[in-house]
Short mmCIF file of C-alpha atoms and ligand atoms in Angstrom, two decimals:
data_model
loop_
_atom_site.label_atom_id
_atom_site.label_comp_id
_atom_site.label_asym_id
_atom_site.label_seq_id
_atom_site.Cartn_x
_atom_site.Cartn_y
_atom_site.Cartn_z
CA UNK G 1 -98.99 -143.62 48.95
CA UNK G 2 -96.19 -145.95 50.16
CA UNK G 3 -92.43 -145.19 49.78
CA UNK G 4 -92.89 -141.63 48.62
CA UNK G 5 -92.12 -138.42 50.48
CA UNK G 6 -95.46 -136.75 50.36
CA UNK G 7 -96.07 -133.03 50.59
CA UNK G 8 -99.07 -132.57 52.82
CA UNK G 9 -100.86 -129.22 52.94
CA UNK G 10 -102.34 -128.09 56.25
CA UNK G 11 -104.50 -124.95 56.07
CA UNK G 12 -103.56 -122.43 58.78
CA UNK G 13 -107.15 -121.83 59.85
CA UNK G 14 -109.96 -123.18 62.05
CA UNK G 15 -108.75 -126.09 64.18
CA UNK G 16 -105.15 -125.60 63.16
CA UNK G 17 -105.16 -123.08 66.02
CA UNK G 18 -106.10 -125.86 68.45
CA UNK G 19 -104.27 -128.90 67.07
CA UNK G 20 -101.61 -127.56 64.69
CA UNK G 21 -98.63 -128.76 66.80
CA UNK G 22 -100.17 -132.23 67.18
CA UNK G 23 -100.83 -132.65 63.47
CA UNK G 24 -97.48 -131.36 62.33
CA UNK G 25 -95.48 -133.45 64.78
CA UNK G 26 -97.45 -136.57 63.94
CA UNK G 27 -97.09 -136.31 60.18
CA UNK G 28 -93.45 -135.27 60.36
CA UNK G 29 -92.71 -138.27 62.60
CA UNK G 30 -94.26 -140.45 59.90
CA UNK G 31 -91.84 -138.97 57.38
CA UNK G 32 -94.40 -136.76 55.65
CA UNK G 33 -93.38 -133.24 54.68
CA UNK G 34 -95.89 -130.76 56.04
CA UNK G 35 -96.60 -127.45 54.32
CA UNK G 36 -98.65 -125.00 56.37
CA UNK G 37 -100.24 -122.10 54.50
CA UNK G 38 -98.96 -118.63 55.45
CA UNK G 39 -100.73 -116.42 57.99
CA UNK G 40 -104.03 -115.02 56.71
CA UNK G 41 -103.70 -112.02 54.43
CA UNK G 42 -106.14 -109.97 52.38
CA UNK G 43 -105.34 -112.13 49.34
CA UNK G 44 -106.11 -115.36 51.21
CA UNK G 45 -109.32 -113.94 52.66
CA UNK G 46 -110.50 -112.62 49.26
CA UNK G 47 -109.70 -115.99 47.67
CA UNK G 48 -111.76 -117.77 50.32
CA UNK G 49 -114.66 -115.35 50.03
CA UNK G 50 -114.73 -115.84 46.25
CA UNK G 51 -114.91 -119.66 46.61
CA UNK G 52 -117.13 -120.22 49.64
CA UNK G 53 -120.90 -120.12 49.75
CA UNK G 54 -122.17 -116.74 50.95
CA UNK G 55 -123.86 -118.28 54.02
CA UNK G 56 -120.58 -119.63 55.42
CA UNK G 57 -119.16 -117.95 58.52
CA UNK G 58 -116.04 -115.85 58.17
CA UNK G 59 -113.57 -118.46 59.57
CA UNK G 60 -114.87 -121.09 57.13
CA UNK G 61 -114.47 -118.66 54.22
CA UNK G 62 -110.92 -118.00 55.30
CA UNK G 63 -110.30 -121.75 55.52
CA UNK G 64 -111.27 -122.05 51.85
CA UNK G 65 -108.69 -119.37 51.05
CA UNK G 66 -105.92 -121.27 52.86
CA UNK G 67 -106.90 -124.56 51.22
CA UNK G 68 -106.96 -122.92 47.78
CA UNK G 69 -103.54 -121.33 48.42
CA UNK G 70 -102.10 -124.79 49.13
CA UNK G 71 -104.02 -126.73 46.47
CA UNK G 72 -101.57 -126.32 43.60
CA UNK G 73 -98.46 -126.87 45.69
CA UNK G 74 -99.03 -130.10 47.59
CA UNK G 75 -99.78 -133.76 46.90
CA UNK G 76 -102.68 -133.85 49.33
CA UNK G 77 -104.58 -131.65 51.76
CA UNK G 78 -105.28 -132.61 55.35
CA UNK G 79 -108.88 -131.65 56.11
CA UNK G 80 -110.10 -133.84 58.99
CA UNK G 81 -113.80 -134.41 59.34
CA UNK G 82 -114.14 -133.17 62.90
CA UNK G 83 -117.26 -134.44 64.63
CA UNK G 84 -116.20 -134.50 68.26
CA UNK G 85 -112.92 -134.04 70.12
CA UNK G 86 -114.15 -135.07 73.57
CA UNK G 87 -116.77 -137.23 75.24
CA UNK G 88 -120.43 -136.19 74.93
CA UNK G 89 -119.55 -132.97 73.12
CA UNK G 90 -119.53 -131.90 69.50
CA UNK G 91 -117.83 -129.60 67.09
CA UNK G 92 -119.82 -127.18 64.95
CA UNK G 93 -121.52 -129.12 62.09
CA UNK G 94 -119.93 -126.82 59.51
CA UNK G 95 -116.64 -128.61 60.13
CA UNK G 96 -118.10 -132.05 59.46
CA UNK G 97 -118.86 -131.13 55.87
CA UNK G 98 -115.67 -129.22 55.19
CA UNK G 99 -113.91 -131.93 53.10
CA UNK G 100 -116.97 -132.31 50.84
CA UNK G 101 -117.48 -128.58 50.49
CA UNK G 102 -113.83 -128.13 49.49
CA UNK G 103 -113.99 -130.94 46.92
CA UNK G 104 -116.91 -129.12 45.32
CA UNK G 105 -115.23 -125.70 45.41
CA UNK G 106 -111.58 -126.33 44.48
CA UNK G 107 -110.98 -126.91 40.77
CA UNK G 108 -108.72 -128.83 40.48
CA UNK G 109 -108.80 -130.28 43.96
CA UNK G 110 -105.88 -132.38 45.24
CA UNK G 111 -106.64 -135.60 47.17
CA UNK G 112 -108.08 -134.74 50.56
CA UNK G 113 -107.23 -136.77 53.65
CA UNK G 114 -110.52 -136.47 55.48
CA UNK G 115 -110.09 -138.76 58.48
CA UNK G 116 -113.14 -138.70 60.72
CA UNK G 117 -112.45 -137.67 64.30
CA UNK G 118 -115.30 -138.67 66.58
CA UNK G 119 -114.55 -139.06 70.27
CA UNK G 120 -118.11 -138.41 71.48
CA UNK G 121 -118.91 -141.94 72.66
CA UNK G 122 -115.65 -143.78 73.24
CA UNK G 123 -112.84 -141.23 73.31
CA UNK G 124 -109.94 -143.71 73.43
CA UNK G 125 -111.22 -145.96 70.68
CA UNK G 126 -112.22 -142.92 68.62
CA UNK G 127 -108.75 -141.42 68.93
CA UNK G 128 -107.04 -144.67 68.00
CA UNK G 129 -109.26 -145.06 64.95
CA UNK G 130 -108.58 -141.47 63.86
CA UNK G 131 -104.83 -141.75 64.30
CA UNK G 132 -104.66 -145.06 62.44
CA UNK G 133 -106.79 -143.60 59.67
CA UNK G 134 -104.45 -140.60 59.30
CA UNK G 135 -101.42 -142.90 59.05
CA UNK G 136 -103.16 -145.39 56.76
CA UNK G 137 -103.56 -142.64 54.17
CA UNK G 138 -99.76 -142.86 53.77
CA UNK G 139 -99.64 -146.65 53.91
CA UNK G 140 -98.17 -146.66 57.41
CA UNK G 141 -99.28 -148.83 60.31
CA UNK G 142 -97.96 -150.61 63.39
CA UNK G 143 -95.38 -149.31 65.85
CA UNK G 144 -94.38 -146.33 63.68
CA UNK G 145 -97.86 -144.94 64.22
CA UNK G 146 -97.60 -145.43 67.99
CA UNK G 147 -94.23 -143.65 68.09
CA UNK G 148 -95.50 -140.77 65.97
CA UNK G 149 -98.55 -140.44 68.20
CA UNK G 150 -96.39 -140.38 71.34
CA UNK G 151 -94.24 -137.60 69.85
CA UNK G 152 -97.34 -135.62 68.85
CA UNK G 153 -98.91 -135.99 72.29
CA UNK G 154 -95.70 -134.88 74.03
CA UNK G 155 -95.36 -131.73 71.95
CA UNK G 156 -99.04 -130.94 72.17
CA UNK G 157 -99.18 -131.19 75.96
CA UNK G 158 -96.05 -129.06 76.38
CA UNK G 159 -97.68 -126.47 74.14
CA UNK G 160 -100.92 -126.54 76.19
CA UNK G 161 -99.01 -126.08 79.45
CA UNK G 162 -97.13 -123.16 77.92
CA UNK G 163 -100.43 -121.55 76.95
CA UNK G 164 -101.84 -121.92 80.45
CA UNK G 165 -98.74 -120.29 81.84
CA UNK G 166 -99.38 -117.31 79.60
CA UNK G 167 -96.34 -118.16 77.56
CA UNK G 168 -96.12 -117.07 73.93
CA UNK G 169 -99.83 -117.60 73.35
CA UNK G 170 -99.27 -117.33 69.67
CA UNK G 171 -101.05 -120.46 68.60
CA UNK G 172 -100.57 -118.97 65.16
CA UNK G 173 -96.91 -119.32 65.87
CA UNK G 174 -96.93 -122.88 67.09
CA UNK G 175 -94.32 -123.89 64.52
CA UNK G 176 -91.18 -123.36 66.55
CA UNK G 177 -88.92 -123.78 63.57
CA UNK G 178 -90.59 -121.11 61.48
CA UNK G 179 -92.21 -118.33 63.45
CA UNK G 180 -94.59 -116.28 61.34
CA UNK G 181 -93.11 -112.84 60.93
CA UNK G 182 -94.92 -110.08 62.73
CA UNK G 183 -96.87 -112.46 64.95
CA UNK G 184 -97.66 -110.71 68.19
CA UNK G 185 -96.32 -112.61 71.17
CA UNK G 186 -98.63 -112.21 74.09
CA UNK G 187 -95.91 -113.02 76.58
CA UNK G 188 -93.45 -110.53 75.12
CA UNK G 189 -92.56 -107.02 76.17
CA UNK G 190 -94.41 -105.40 73.26
CA UNK G 191 -97.14 -102.94 74.21
CA UNK G 192 -97.12 -100.82 77.33
CA UNK G 193 -98.33 -103.20 79.98
CA UNK G 194 -97.49 -102.00 83.47
CA UNK G 195 -97.95 -103.45 86.92
CA UNK G 196 -101.27 -101.67 87.39
CA UNK G 197 -102.48 -102.59 83.91
CA UNK G 198 -106.19 -103.27 83.59
CA UNK G 199 -106.81 -106.99 83.30
CA UNK G 200 -109.08 -107.73 80.35
CA UNK G 201 -110.51 -111.10 79.37
CA UNK G 202 -110.58 -111.60 75.60
CA UNK G 203 -112.79 -114.56 74.73
CA UNK G 204 -113.81 -116.15 71.45
CA UNK G 205 -112.79 -118.89 69.04
CA UNK G 206 -109.05 -119.48 68.90
CA UNK G 207 -109.17 -119.21 65.11
CA UNK G 208 -110.43 -115.64 65.47
CA UNK G 209 -108.31 -114.48 68.37
CA UNK G 210 -104.98 -115.89 67.20
CA UNK G 211 -105.37 -115.19 63.51
CA UNK G 212 -103.96 -111.69 63.52
CA UNK G 213 -105.48 -110.63 60.21
CA UNK G 214 -108.91 -112.15 60.73
CA UNK G 215 -109.21 -111.16 64.39
CA UNK G 216 -107.56 -107.77 63.82
CA UNK G 217 -105.12 -108.48 66.62
CA UNK G 218 -107.53 -107.51 69.39
CA UNK G 219 -105.27 -108.87 72.18
CA UNK G 220 -102.36 -106.84 70.80
CA UNK G 221 -104.51 -103.71 70.58
CA UNK G 222 -105.71 -104.14 74.18
CA UNK G 223 -102.17 -104.52 75.34
CA UNK G 224 -101.06 -101.43 73.46
CA UNK G 225 -103.87 -99.55 75.22
CA UNK G 226 -102.33 -100.55 78.54
CA UNK G 227 -104.33 -103.70 79.26
CA UNK G 228 -103.16 -107.12 80.39
CA UNK G 229 -104.87 -109.77 78.33
CA UNK G 230 -106.24 -113.06 79.69
CA UNK G 231 -107.32 -115.59 77.07
CA UNK G 232 -109.41 -118.79 77.36
CA UNK G 233 -106.29 -120.85 76.68
CA UNK G 234 -104.55 -119.26 79.68
CA UNK G 235 -107.08 -121.03 81.93
CA UNK G 236 -107.03 -124.65 82.98
CA UNK G 237 -109.69 -127.15 81.93
CA UNK G 238 -110.69 -127.44 85.58
CA UNK G 239 -111.30 -123.67 85.88
CA UNK G 240 -113.40 -123.66 82.71
CA UNK G 241 -115.42 -126.77 83.55
CA UNK G 242 -116.01 -125.67 87.16
CA UNK G 243 -117.35 -122.31 85.98
CA UNK G 244 -119.66 -124.05 83.49
CA UNK G 245 -121.39 -125.91 86.33
CA UNK G 246 -123.26 -122.68 87.09
CA UNK G 247 -125.21 -123.07 83.87
CA UNK G 248 -128.62 -124.72 84.18
CA UNK G 249 -127.80 -127.07 81.27
CA UNK G 250 -124.56 -128.51 79.95
CA UNK G 251 -123.40 -126.89 76.71
CA UNK G 252 -122.57 -129.66 74.31
CA UNK G 253 -120.58 -127.57 71.83
CA UNK G 254 -116.92 -127.98 72.79
CA UNK G 255 -115.86 -124.45 71.87
CA UNK G 256 -119.06 -122.87 73.18
CA UNK G 257 -118.41 -124.45 76.57
CA UNK G 258 -114.79 -123.37 76.54
CA UNK G 259 -115.74 -119.78 75.72
CA UNK G 260 -118.65 -119.65 78.16
CA UNK G 261 -116.63 -121.29 80.95
CA UNK G 262 -113.80 -118.82 80.42
CA UNK G 263 -116.29 -115.92 80.46
CA UNK G 264 -117.92 -117.10 83.70
CA UNK G 265 -114.59 -117.75 85.38
CA UNK G 266 -113.22 -114.33 84.41
CA UNK G 267 -116.41 -112.56 85.52
CA UNK G 268 -115.84 -113.94 89.01
CA UNK G 269 -112.34 -112.45 89.24
CA UNK G 270 -112.42 -109.08 90.93
CA UNK G 271 -109.19 -108.00 89.30
CA UNK G 272 -110.61 -108.56 85.80
CA UNK G 273 -111.91 -105.15 84.73
CA UNK G 274 -113.97 -106.25 81.73
CA UNK G 275 -114.52 -108.77 78.98
CA UNK G 276 -114.26 -108.54 75.23
CA UNK G 277 -116.02 -111.22 73.18
CA UNK G 278 -114.86 -111.62 69.62
CA UNK G 279 -117.44 -113.34 67.41
CA UNK G 280 -117.79 -114.24 63.75
CA UNK G 281 -120.63 -113.04 61.57
CA UNK G 282 -122.67 -116.00 60.40
CA UNK G 283 -121.80 -118.17 63.40
CA UNK G 284 -124.83 -119.89 64.96
CA UNK G 285 -123.11 -121.05 68.19
CA UNK G 286 -121.63 -117.56 68.70
CA UNK G 287 -125.03 -115.90 68.55
CA UNK G 288 -126.16 -118.14 71.39
CA UNK G 289 -123.04 -118.07 73.54
CA UNK G 290 -122.55 -114.34 72.95
CA UNK G 291 -126.01 -113.54 74.22
CA UNK G 292 -125.66 -115.86 77.20
CA UNK G 293 -122.28 -114.42 78.20
CA UNK G 294 -123.58 -110.87 77.88
CA UNK G 295 -126.59 -111.61 80.12
CA UNK G 296 -124.39 -113.12 82.82
CA UNK G 297 -121.96 -110.19 82.58
CA UNK G 298 -124.82 -107.71 82.96
CA UNK G 299 -126.15 -109.52 86.02
CA UNK G 300 -122.72 -109.44 87.60
CA UNK G 301 -121.97 -105.85 86.68
CA UNK G 302 -118.94 -106.78 84.59
CA UNK G 303 -118.36 -104.50 81.59
CA UNK G 304 -118.71 -106.49 78.36
CA UNK G 305 -117.89 -105.57 74.78
CA UNK G 306 -119.14 -107.71 71.90
CA UNK G 307 -117.23 -107.35 68.66
CA UNK G 308 -118.58 -109.19 65.62
CA UNK G 309 -116.29 -109.55 62.64
CA UNK G 310 -117.03 -110.15 58.98
CA UNK G 311 -115.06 -109.63 55.80
CA UNK G 312 -116.31 -106.03 55.58
CA UNK G 313 -115.45 -104.99 59.15
CA UNK G 314 -113.45 -101.77 59.11
CA UNK G 315 -110.50 -101.58 61.46
CA UNK G 316 -110.97 -97.88 62.24
CA UNK G 317 -114.48 -98.38 63.64
CA UNK G 318 -113.34 -101.37 65.66
CA UNK G 319 -110.41 -99.39 67.12
CA UNK G 320 -112.76 -96.60 68.16
CA UNK G 321 -115.05 -99.00 70.01
CA UNK G 322 -112.10 -100.65 71.70
CA UNK G 323 -110.57 -97.34 72.78
CA UNK G 324 -113.92 -96.14 74.14
CA UNK G 325 -114.30 -99.39 76.10
CA UNK G 326 -110.82 -99.15 77.60
CA UNK G 327 -111.37 -95.47 78.39
CA UNK G 328 -114.59 -96.33 80.22
CA UNK G 329 -112.78 -99.01 82.24
CA UNK G 330 -110.03 -96.58 83.27
CA UNK G 331 -112.63 -94.00 84.36
CA UNK G 332 -114.52 -96.68 86.26
CA UNK G 333 -111.40 -97.67 88.12
CA UNK G 334 -110.48 -94.13 89.10
CA UNK G 335 -114.05 -93.14 90.07
S1 LIG W 1 -118.48 -122.43 65.43
FE1 LIG W 1 -119.13 -120.61 64.32
S2 LIG W 1 -117.24 -119.66 63.58
FE2 LIG W 1 -116.78 -121.79 64.10
S3 LIG W 1 -117.03 -122.92 62.20
FE3 LIG W 1 -118.98 -123.04 63.32
S4 LIG W 1 -120.19 -121.36 62.50
FE4 LIG W 1 -118.06 -120.97 61.94
#
């Protein structure tokens, strides 16, 4: 792939919502042109549902739709084989097989850059191997890779700090140069948040919460109902990990621990009126973490609303449940 300006497709789904800025900055610094699929729409979701196996969870089906949207327009797709992104922890196994599943489903399928990312045992060595593998796909090695990695790390960490400060949480909107139209900015003045707004924790996978179509913009809806939203990404790693120490056993799923830690931390905050947990139909880890979070919330007397989404979820029914929950919280406060 040397000496050619490659068009690399990056599906705007799943871990794009956690590492999008890193990936884009890295590839751009290597001189690769990055094309990110548009925000999820009905067309993209329907495309994904038509291609994916029925047993797949909703976010994986949507990922297929994004990959298929890009397939005819790019020279290659970036679909990393994510095994682990931190020591002694793992990513859901569905993501390990994603490159193979896409090769079987997309006809024709462009070349897939499927670098393995496994930081479970030796995080530093694992990261170096992954980064070199990503660059090697374009015939690049040496100091250019180090420089690209430094640029990616710098942007990524600035983005994380912004999230913790409650800044434009729109992970969906992490591309500064091309904000997705209509993306709700959690730090903006939209909605009717006031100083005595009810503080509501909204927990769940980033690829559900920040994908406005897939996640039905729950944070935006809460804010329009007068709530102030707190998201897992607004918390620090220390807050999340400290809260997780209450659990009798360490959760070894990275996202499960992040969600559970955020839930436990928010339950301890007196000024947090309630929690909303957004889950995906067909998600094994969610069924476990959702139940665990709900049990802890019940023990601590913290109101808890579980919303499970699939491709057939109707927005009207979801709005009704959300409004009833918020109404109950207002009554509780004024009782
Ligand atoms: S963690 Fe759940 S929602 Fe995420 S990819 Fe795995 S099964 Fe799907």
